CSV table of C-alpha atoms and ligand atoms in Angstrom, one decimal:
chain,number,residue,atom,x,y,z
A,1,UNK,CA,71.4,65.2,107.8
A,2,UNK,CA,72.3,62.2,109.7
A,3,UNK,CA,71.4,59.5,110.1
A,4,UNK,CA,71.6,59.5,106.8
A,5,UNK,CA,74.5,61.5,106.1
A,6,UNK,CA,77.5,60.2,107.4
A,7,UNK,CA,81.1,61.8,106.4
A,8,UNK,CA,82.8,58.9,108.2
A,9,UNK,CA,81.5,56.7,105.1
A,10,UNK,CA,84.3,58.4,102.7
A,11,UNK,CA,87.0,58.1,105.6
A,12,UNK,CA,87.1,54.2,106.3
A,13,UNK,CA,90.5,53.0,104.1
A,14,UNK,CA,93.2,54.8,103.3
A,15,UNK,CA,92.4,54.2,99.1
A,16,UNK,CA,89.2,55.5,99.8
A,17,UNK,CA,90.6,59.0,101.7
A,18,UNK,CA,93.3,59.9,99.0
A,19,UNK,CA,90.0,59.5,96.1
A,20,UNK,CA,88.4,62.0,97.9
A,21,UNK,CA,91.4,63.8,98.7
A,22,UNK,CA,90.5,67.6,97.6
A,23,UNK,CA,94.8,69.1,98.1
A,24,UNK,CA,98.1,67.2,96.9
A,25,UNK,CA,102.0,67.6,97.0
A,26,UNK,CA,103.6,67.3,93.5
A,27,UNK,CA,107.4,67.4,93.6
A,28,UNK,CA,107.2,70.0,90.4
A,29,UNK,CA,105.2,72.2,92.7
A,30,UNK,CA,108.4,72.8,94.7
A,31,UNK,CA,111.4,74.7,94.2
A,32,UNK,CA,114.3,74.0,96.5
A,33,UNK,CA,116.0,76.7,97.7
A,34,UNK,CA,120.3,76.3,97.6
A,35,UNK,CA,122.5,78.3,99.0
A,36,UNK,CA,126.1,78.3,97.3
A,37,UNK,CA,129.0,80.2,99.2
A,38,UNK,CA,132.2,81.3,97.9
A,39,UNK,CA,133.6,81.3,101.2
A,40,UNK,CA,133.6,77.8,102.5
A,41,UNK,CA,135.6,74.4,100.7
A,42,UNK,CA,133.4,72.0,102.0
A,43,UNK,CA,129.1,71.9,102.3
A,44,UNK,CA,128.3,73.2,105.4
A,45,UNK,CA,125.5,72.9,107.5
A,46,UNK,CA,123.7,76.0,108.5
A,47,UNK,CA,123.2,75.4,112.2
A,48,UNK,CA,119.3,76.4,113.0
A,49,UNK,CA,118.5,74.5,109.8
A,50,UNK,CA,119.1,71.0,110.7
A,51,UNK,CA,119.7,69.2,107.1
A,52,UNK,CA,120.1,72.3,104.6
A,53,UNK,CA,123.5,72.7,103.8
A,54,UNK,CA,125.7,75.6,102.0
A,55,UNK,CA,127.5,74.3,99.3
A,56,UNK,CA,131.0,75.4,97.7
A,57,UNK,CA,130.6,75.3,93.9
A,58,UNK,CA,133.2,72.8,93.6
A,59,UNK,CA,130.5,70.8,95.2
A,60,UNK,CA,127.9,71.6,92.8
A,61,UNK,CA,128.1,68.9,90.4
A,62,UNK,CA,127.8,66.1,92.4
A,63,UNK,CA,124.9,67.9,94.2
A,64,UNK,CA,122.8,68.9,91.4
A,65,UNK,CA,123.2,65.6,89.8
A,66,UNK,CA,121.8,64.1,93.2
A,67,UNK,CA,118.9,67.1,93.0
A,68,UNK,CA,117.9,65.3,89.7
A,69,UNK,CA,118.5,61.7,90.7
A,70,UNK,CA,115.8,61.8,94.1
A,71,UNK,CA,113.6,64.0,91.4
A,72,UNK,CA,113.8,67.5,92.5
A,73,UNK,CA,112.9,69.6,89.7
A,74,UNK,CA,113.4,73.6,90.4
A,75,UNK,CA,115.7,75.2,92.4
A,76,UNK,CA,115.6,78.9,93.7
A,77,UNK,CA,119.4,79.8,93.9
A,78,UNK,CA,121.0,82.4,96.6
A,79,UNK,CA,124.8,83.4,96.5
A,80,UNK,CA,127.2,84.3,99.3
A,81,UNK,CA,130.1,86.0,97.6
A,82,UNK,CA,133.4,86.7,99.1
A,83,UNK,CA,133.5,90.1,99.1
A,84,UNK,CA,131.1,92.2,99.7
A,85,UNK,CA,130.9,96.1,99.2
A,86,UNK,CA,128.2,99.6,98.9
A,87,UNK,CA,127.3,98.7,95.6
A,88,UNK,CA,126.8,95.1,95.9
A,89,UNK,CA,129.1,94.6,93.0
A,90,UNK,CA,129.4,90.7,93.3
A,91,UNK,CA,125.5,90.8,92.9
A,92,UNK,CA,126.3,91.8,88.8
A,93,UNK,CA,129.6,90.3,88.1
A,94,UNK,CA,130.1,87.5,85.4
A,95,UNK,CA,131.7,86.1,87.5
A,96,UNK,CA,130.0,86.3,90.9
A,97,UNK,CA,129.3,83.0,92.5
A,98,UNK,CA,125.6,83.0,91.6
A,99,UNK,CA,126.3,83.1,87.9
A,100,UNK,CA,129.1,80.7,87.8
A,101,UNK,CA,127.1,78.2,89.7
A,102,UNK,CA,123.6,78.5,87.5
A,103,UNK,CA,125.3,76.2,84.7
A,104,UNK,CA,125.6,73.2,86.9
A,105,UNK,CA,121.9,73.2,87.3
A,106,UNK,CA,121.2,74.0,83.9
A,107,UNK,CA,123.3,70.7,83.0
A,108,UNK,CA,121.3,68.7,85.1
A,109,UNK,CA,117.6,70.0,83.7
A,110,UNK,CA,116.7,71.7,86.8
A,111,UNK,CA,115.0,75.0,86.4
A,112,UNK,CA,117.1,78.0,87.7
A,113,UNK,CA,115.5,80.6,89.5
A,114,UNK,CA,117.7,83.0,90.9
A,115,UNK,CA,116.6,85.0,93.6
A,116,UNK,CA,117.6,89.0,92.6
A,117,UNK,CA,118.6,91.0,96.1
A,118,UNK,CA,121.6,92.6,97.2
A,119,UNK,CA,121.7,92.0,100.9
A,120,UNK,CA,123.7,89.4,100.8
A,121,UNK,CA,126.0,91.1,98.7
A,122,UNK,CA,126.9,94.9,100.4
A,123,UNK,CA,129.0,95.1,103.1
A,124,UNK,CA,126.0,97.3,105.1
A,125,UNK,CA,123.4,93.6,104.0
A,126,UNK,CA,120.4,95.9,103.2
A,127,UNK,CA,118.7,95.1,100.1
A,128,UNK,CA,120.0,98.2,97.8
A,129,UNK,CA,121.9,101.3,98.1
A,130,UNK,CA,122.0,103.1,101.4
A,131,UNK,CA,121.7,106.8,101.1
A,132,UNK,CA,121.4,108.9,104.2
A,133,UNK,CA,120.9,105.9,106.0
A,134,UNK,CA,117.9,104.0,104.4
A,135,UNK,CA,117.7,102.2,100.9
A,136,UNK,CA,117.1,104.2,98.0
A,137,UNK,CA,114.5,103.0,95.9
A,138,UNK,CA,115.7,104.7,92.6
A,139,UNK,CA,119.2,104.2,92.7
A,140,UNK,CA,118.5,100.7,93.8
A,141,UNK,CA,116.3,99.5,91.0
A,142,UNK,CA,118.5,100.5,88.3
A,143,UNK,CA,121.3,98.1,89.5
A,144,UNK,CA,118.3,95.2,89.9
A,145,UNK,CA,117.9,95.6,86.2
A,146,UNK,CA,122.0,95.6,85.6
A,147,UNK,CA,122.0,91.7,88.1
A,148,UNK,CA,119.0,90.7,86.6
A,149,UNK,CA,120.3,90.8,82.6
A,150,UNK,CA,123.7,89.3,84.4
A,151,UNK,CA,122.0,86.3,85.8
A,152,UNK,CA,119.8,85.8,82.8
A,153,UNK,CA,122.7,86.2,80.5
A,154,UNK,CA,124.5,83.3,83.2
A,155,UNK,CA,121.7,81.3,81.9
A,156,UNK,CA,118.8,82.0,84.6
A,157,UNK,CA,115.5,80.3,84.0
A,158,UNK,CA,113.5,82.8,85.8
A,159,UNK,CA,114.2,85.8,87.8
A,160,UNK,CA,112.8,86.6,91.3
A,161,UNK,CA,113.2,90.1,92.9
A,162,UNK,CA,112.9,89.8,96.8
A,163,UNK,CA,114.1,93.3,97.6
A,164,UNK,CA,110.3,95.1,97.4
A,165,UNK,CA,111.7,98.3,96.1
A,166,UNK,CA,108.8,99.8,94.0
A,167,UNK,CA,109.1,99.7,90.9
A,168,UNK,CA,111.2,96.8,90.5
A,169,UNK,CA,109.5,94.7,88.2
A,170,UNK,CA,109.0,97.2,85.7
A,171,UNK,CA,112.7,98.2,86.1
A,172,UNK,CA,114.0,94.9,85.4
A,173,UNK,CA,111.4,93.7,82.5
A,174,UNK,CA,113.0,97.1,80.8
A,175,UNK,CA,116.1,95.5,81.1
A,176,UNK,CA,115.4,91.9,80.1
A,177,UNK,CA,113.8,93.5,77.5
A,178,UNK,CA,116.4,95.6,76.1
A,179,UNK,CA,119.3,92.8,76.4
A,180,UNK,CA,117.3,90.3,74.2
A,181,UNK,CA,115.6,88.0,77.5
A,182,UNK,CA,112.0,88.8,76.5
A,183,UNK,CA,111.2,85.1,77.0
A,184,UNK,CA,112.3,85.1,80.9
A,185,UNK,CA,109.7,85.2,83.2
A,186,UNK,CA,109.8,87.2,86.5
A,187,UNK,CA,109.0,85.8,89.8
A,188,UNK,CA,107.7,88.8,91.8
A,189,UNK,CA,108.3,88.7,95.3
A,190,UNK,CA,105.2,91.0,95.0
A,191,UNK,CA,104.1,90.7,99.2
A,192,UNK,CA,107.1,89.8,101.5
A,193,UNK,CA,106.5,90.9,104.9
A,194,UNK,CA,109.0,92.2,107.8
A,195,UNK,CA,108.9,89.0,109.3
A,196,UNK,CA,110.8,87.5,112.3
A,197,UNK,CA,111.0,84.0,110.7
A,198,UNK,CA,114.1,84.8,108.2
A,199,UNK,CA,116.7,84.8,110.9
A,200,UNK,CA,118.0,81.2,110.0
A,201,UNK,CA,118.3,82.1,106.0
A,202,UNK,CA,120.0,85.6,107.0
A,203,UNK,CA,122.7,83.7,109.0
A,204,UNK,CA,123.1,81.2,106.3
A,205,UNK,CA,123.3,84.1,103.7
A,206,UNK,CA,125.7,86.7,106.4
A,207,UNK,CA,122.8,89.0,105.2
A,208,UNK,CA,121.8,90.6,108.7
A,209,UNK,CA,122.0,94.5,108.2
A,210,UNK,CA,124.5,96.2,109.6
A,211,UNK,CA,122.1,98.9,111.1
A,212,UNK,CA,118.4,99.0,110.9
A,213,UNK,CA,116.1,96.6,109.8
A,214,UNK,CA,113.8,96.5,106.7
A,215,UNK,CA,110.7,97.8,107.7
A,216,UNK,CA,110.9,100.9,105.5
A,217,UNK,CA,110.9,98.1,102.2
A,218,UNK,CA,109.6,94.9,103.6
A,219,UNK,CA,105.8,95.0,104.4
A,220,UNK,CA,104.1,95.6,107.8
A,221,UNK,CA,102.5,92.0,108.8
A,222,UNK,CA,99.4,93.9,110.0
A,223,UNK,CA,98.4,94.7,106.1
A,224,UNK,CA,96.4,92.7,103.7
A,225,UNK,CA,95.1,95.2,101.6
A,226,UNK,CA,98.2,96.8,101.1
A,227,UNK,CA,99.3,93.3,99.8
A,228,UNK,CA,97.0,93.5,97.6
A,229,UNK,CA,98.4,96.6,96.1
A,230,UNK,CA,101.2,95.5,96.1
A,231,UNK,CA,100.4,92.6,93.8
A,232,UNK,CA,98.4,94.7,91.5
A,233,UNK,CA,101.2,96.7,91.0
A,234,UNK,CA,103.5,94.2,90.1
A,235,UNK,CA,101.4,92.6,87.7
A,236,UNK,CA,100.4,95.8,86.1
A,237,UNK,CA,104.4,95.7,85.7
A,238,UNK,CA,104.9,93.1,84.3
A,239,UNK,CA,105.5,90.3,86.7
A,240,UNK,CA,104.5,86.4,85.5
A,241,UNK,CA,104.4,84.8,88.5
A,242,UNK,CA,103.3,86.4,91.9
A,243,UNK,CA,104.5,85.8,95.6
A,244,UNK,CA,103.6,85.7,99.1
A,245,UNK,CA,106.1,85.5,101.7
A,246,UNK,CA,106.5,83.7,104.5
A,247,UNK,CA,103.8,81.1,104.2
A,248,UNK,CA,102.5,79.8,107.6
A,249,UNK,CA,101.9,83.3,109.3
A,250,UNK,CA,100.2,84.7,105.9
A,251,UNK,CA,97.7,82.1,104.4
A,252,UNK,CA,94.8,84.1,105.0
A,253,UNK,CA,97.0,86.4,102.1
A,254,UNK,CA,97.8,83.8,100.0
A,255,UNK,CA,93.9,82.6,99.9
A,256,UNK,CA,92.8,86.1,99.3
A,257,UNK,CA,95.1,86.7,96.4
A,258,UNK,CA,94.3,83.3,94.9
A,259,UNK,CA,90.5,84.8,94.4
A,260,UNK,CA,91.5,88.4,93.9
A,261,UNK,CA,94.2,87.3,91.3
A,262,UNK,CA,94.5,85.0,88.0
A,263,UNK,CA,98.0,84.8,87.9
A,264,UNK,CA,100.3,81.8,89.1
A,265,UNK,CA,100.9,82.4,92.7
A,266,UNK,CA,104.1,81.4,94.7
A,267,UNK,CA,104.3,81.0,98.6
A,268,UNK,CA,107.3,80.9,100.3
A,269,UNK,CA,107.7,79.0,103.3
A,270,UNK,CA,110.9,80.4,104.6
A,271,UNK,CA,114.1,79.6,107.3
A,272,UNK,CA,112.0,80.0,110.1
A,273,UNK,CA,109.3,78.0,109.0
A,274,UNK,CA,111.9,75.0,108.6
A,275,UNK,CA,113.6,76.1,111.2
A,276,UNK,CA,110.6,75.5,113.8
A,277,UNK,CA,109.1,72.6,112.0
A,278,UNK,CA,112.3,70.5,111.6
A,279,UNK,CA,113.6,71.5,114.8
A,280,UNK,CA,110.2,70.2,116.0
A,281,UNK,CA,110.4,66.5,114.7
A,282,UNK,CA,114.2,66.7,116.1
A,283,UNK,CA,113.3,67.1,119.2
A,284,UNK,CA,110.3,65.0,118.9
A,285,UNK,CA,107.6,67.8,120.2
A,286,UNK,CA,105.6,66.8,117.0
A,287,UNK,CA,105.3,64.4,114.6
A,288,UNK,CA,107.0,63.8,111.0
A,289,UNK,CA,103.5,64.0,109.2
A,290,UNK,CA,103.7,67.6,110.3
A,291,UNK,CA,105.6,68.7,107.4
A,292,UNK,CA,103.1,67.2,105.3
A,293,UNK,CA,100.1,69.1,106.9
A,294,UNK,CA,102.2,72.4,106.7
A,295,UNK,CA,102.9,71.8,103.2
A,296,UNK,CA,99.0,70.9,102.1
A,297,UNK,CA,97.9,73.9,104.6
A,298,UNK,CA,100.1,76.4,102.3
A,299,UNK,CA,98.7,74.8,98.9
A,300,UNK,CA,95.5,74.4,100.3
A,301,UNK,CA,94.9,78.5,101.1
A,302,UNK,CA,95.5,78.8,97.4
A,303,UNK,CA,99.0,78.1,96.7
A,304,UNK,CA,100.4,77.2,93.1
A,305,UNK,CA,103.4,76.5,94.0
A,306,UNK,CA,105.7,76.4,96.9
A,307,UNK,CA,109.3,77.1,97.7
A,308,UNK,CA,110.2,75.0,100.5
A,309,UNK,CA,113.5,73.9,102.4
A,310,UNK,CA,111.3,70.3,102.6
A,311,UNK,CA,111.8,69.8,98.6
A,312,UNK,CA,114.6,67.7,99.3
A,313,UNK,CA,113.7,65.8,102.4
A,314,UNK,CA,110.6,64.9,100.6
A,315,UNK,CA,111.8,63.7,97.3
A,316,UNK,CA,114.5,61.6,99.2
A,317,UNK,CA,111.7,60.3,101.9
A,318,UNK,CA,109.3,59.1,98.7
A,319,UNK,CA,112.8,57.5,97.2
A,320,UNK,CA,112.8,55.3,100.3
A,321,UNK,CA,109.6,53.7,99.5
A,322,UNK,CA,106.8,56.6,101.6
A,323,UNK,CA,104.3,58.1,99.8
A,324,UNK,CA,104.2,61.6,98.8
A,325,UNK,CA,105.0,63.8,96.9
A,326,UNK,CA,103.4,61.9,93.7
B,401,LIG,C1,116.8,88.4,100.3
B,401,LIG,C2,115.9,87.3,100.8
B,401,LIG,C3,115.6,86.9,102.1
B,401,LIG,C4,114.9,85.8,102.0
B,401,LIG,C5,114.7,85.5,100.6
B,401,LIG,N1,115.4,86.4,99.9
B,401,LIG,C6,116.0,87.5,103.4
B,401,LIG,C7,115.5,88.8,103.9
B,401,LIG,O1,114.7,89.4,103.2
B,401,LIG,O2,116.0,89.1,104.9
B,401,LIG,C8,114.3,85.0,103.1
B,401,LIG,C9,114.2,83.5,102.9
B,401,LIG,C10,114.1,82.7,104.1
B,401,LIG,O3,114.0,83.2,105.3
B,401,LIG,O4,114.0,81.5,103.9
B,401,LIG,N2,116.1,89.6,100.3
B,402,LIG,ZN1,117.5,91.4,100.3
């Protein structure tokens, strides 16, 4: 007790404060998220997220080479395809614009995640097949397993189902499986929430629904517990790595499956999250060091790992000479 305590002693320089220094950013804790659209020629910025651009893939190569040079080292990979229709078919073609663009990352010795939905690929943008209007969880799952053995067979690192139907996860391990990908490792988006914060990443990805929303799939912020389930489920399926999503409104779930579960856990700080922060700094209501603090707050609840629209700002802020991320 003071005065002979005094937690100012550990404070005084700056060497002194980062040895004692319990939470850290590592650039290979962050996946960058990258949007590629077959629609446009040139990148193109998405307008609530100030710096995040959509690229074309003829842009691709030049932009995953820069990814490696500034030190980014995983990205999580979303596709807007041309067309779109009921079944989503783009999501599972060889040829859809996810697939075609995983090689450019590949060359450049990022590793591919690719995120496994189908909103952005109907025409209706809910997350599977509408039947009597809402999303049928059956029908859905077995074409998850169909565009998960297509982007593994693309050459996918790592495959991340975001559209919460259950079963999913045992659905497209059975499918991995079968087609000869036993070594790829799912990401399980095991608790993503009904959240207002992915409006910026749904007009980015034209993946608004058409009618609706996703509360019947997407979880009910007001549940922990349920999380919970949720997670237990998917690991009981199968999944490698586990999720919670968004970050910022959710870390009292992210620290309460960090002690509940042993498994490597993934928070996702999504569009909104950006959106607010950067927008934030932009217009000068807060300062720049808030991106760090957000970024330690997520690993510090218990956070592994953490996708996050920052990556690249940070790696190219610690290429100018700043600290952080190591
Ligand atoms: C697709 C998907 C979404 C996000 C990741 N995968 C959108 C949604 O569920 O509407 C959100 C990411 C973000 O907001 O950054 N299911
Ligand atoms: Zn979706």
């Amino acid at each position: 007790m003071f005065p002979e305590n005094r937690p100012r002693r550990t404070r005084r320089t700056e060497n002194l404060r980062n040895l004692v220094s319990e939470t850290s950013i590592l650039r290979e804790k962050l996946i960058m998220p990258v949007f590629v659209d077959e629609n446009i020629k040139e990148p193109k910025e998405i307008q609530s997220m100030p710096g995040i651009f959509s690229y074309p893939l003829s842009e691709l190569d030049s932009y995953a080479r820069h990814l490696k040079n500034i030190g980014i080292r995983n990205v999580l990979l979303f596709g807007i395809p041309e067309s779109k229709d009921g079944e989503g078919s783009q999501a599972y073609d060889e040829n859809g614009i996810v697939q075609k663009a995983i090689p450019y990352f590949r060359k450049n010795d990022l590793l591919v995640i690719t995120d496994l939905c189908m909103c952005e690929y109907t025409d209706h943008g809910h997350c599977g097949i509408v039947v009597n209007g809402d999303v049928d969880n059956d029908a859905t799952i077995s074409y998850y397993g169909k565009i998960a053995v297509s982007q593994a067979s693309a050459g996918a690192d790592m495959i991340a189902p975001s559209g919460m139907m259950d079963g999913q996860v045992a659905e497209i391990r059975r499918s991995l499986d079968q087609a000869g990908f036993n070594h790829i490792p799912v990401m399980a988006y095991s608790a993503k929430y009904a959240s207002s914060l992915y409006g910026p990443f749904r007009d980015a990805a034209q993946s608004t629904p058409s009618f609706g929303n996703r509360k019947t799939y997407q979880m009910d912020p007001a549940n922990v517990r349920e999380a919970m389930r949720e997670i237990e489920e998917d690991i009981l399926e199968g999944a490698d790595l586990i999720m919670v999503k968004p970050a910022l409104f959710y870390l009292d779930v992210v620290r309460e499956a960090r002690q509940r579960f042993d498994l490597p856990l993934v928070s996702y700080g999504v569009s909104g999250e950006y959106s607010l922060i950067m927008n934030g700094i932009r217009q000068k209501l807060i300062a720049e060091s808030a991106i760090d603090e957000y970024l330690t707050s997520i690993f510090r609840a218990g956070a592994d790992m953490v996708i996050t629209y920052f990556a690249q700002y940070l790696c190219e802020r610690t290429q100018d000479g700043k600290n952080n991320p190591e």
